[in-house]
Every structure is written in structure tokens, then in C-alpha cells.
Short mmCIF file of C-alpha atoms in Angstrom, two decimals:
data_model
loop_
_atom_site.label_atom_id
_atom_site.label_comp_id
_atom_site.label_asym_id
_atom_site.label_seq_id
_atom_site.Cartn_x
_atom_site.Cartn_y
_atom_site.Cartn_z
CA UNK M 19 110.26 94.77 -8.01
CA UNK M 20 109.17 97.79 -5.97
CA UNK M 21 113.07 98.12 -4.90
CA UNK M 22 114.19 98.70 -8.17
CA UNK M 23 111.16 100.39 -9.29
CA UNK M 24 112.35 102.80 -6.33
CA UNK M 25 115.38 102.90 -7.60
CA UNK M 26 114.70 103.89 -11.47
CA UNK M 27 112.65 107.05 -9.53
CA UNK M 28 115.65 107.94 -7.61
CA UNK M 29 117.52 107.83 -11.23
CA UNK M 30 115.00 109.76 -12.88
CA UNK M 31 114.51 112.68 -9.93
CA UNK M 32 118.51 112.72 -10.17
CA UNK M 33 118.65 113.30 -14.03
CA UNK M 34 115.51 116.08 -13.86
CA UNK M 35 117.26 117.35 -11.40
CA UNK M 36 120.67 118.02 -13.44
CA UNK M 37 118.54 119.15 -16.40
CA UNK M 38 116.74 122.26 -14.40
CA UNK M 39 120.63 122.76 -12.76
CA UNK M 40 121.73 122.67 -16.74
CA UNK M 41 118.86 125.11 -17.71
CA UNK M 42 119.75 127.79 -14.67
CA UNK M 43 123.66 127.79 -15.76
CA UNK M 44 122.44 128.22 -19.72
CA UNK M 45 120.13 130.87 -18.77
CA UNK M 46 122.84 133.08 -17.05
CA UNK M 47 125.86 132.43 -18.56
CA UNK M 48 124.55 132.19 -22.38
CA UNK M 49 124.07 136.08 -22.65
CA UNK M 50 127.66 136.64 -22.38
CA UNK M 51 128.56 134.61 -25.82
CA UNK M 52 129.25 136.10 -28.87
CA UNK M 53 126.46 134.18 -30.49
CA UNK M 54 123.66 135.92 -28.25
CA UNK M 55 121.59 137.81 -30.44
CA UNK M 56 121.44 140.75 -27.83
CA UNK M 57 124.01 142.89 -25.83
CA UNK M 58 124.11 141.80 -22.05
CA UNK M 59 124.24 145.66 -21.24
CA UNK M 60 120.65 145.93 -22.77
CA UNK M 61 118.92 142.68 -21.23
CA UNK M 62 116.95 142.74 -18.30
CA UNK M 63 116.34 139.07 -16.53
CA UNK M 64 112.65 138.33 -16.09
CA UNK M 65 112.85 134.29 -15.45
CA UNK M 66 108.93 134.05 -15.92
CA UNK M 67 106.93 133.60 -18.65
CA UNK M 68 110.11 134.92 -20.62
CA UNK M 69 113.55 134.79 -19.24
CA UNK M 70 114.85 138.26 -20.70
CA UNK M 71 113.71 141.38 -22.01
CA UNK M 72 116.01 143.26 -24.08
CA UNK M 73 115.85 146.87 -24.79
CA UNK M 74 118.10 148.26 -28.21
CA UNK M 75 117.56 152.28 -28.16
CA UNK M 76 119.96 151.74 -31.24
CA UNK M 77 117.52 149.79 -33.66
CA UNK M 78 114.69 151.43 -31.39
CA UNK M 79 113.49 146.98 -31.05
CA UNK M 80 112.24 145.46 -27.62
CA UNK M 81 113.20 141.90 -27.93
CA UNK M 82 111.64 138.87 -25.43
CA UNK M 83 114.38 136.16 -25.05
CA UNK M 84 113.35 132.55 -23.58
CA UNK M 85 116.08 130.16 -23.40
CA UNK M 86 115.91 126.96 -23.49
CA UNK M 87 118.21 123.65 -23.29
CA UNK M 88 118.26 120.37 -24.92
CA UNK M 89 115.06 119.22 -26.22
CA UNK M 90 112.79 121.55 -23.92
CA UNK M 91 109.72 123.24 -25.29
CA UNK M 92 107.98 126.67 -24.41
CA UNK M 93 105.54 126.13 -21.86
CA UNK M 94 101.89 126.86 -22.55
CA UNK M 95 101.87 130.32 -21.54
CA UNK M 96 105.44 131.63 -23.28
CA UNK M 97 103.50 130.12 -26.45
CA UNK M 98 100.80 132.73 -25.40
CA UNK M 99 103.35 135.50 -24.86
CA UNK M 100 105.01 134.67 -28.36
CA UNK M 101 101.39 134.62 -29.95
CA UNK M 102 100.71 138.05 -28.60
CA UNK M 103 104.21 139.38 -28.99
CA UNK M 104 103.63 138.34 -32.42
CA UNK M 105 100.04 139.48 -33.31
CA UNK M 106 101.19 142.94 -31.66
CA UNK M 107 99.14 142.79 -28.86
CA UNK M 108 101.85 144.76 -26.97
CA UNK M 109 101.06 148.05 -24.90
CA UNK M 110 102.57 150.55 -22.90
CA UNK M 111 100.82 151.61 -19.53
CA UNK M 112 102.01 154.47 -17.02
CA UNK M 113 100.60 154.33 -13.93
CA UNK M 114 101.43 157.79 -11.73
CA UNK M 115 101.41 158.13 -8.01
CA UNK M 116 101.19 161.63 -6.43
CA UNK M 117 99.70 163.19 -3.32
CA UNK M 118 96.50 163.16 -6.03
CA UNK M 119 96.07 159.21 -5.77
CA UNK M 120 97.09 157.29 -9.19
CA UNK M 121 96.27 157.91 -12.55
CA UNK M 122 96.80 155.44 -15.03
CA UNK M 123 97.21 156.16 -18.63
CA UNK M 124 97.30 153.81 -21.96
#
């Protein structure tokens, strides 16, 4: 018993294993389809909680792109990100630093 329960591990840390290999591949060569809703040129890769950030200057939108693969589901904190995203808790900070210190402003 414990042999082949060993053995059904080894099986299922093989096929998790191909899964995440799956997910990488998707994640860097699916921007480069046609059917990507965002130009490549725009995109900048994040990987975590979101895995791109796209910026369109043309249709003045900031779009957050997570990609995912078969049956995978956003993780508890990209369905906090989308929530936000969503509710328009979004902000834009600039933080300066000059021979003064910093100054941060909202």
C-alpha cells in the first residue's frame, strides 16, 4: 500500500508540476495572439497579484490582465484586486526624492 500510495504522489507532484510549466508558457506567449485583448507594446509584466498591466494612451484605459489556464481560479487576493479595481478604489501616488528628503503627494 504505502508503495503505491508513494507512487500516486510522485504522479500527482509530476502533473502539478506540468500545469504551473503550462501556466508560465500561457502567461508569456499568450500576449502575442491576435485574440489578446491588449497590444504587447503597451503591457507591462507584473506576475503578482496580476500578471500584466496594460497602459492604452489611445482609449486613455489602464487595463489589469491575469491569465489563467485550464480550470484555475483567481487566488484570494487577485479577487481583492478585481473588487477594488472594480469599486474604483484606484489611486495615483508620486513620491519625489531631492536633496530636500521625499515628498509624497496623492
Amino acid at each position: 500500500k504505502v508503495v503505491i500510495k508513494e507512487a500516486y504522489q510522485k504522479l500527482q507532484n509530476q502533473k502539478k508540476s506540468s500545469e504551473v510549466k503550462t501556466g508560465f508558457m500561457a502567461e508569456a506567449l499568450l500576449p502575442i495572439t491576435e485574440q489578446f485583448p491588449c497590444d504587447p507594446k503597451s503591457m507591462r509584466f507584473l506576475g503578482a497579484p496580476v500578471d500584466y498591466i496594460s497602459f492604452d494612451y489611445e482609449n486613455e484605459v489602464i487595463t489589469f490582465i491575469e491569465v489563467k489556464t485550464g480550470d484555475s481560479v483567481l487566488n484570494d487576493n487577485q479577487k481583492k484586486v478585481k473588487k477594488m479595481i472594480e469599486e474604483g478604489k484606484v489611486k495615483f501616488v508620486l513620491v519625489r526624492l531631492n536633496e530636500n528628503g521625499i515628498k509624497i503627494k496623492t
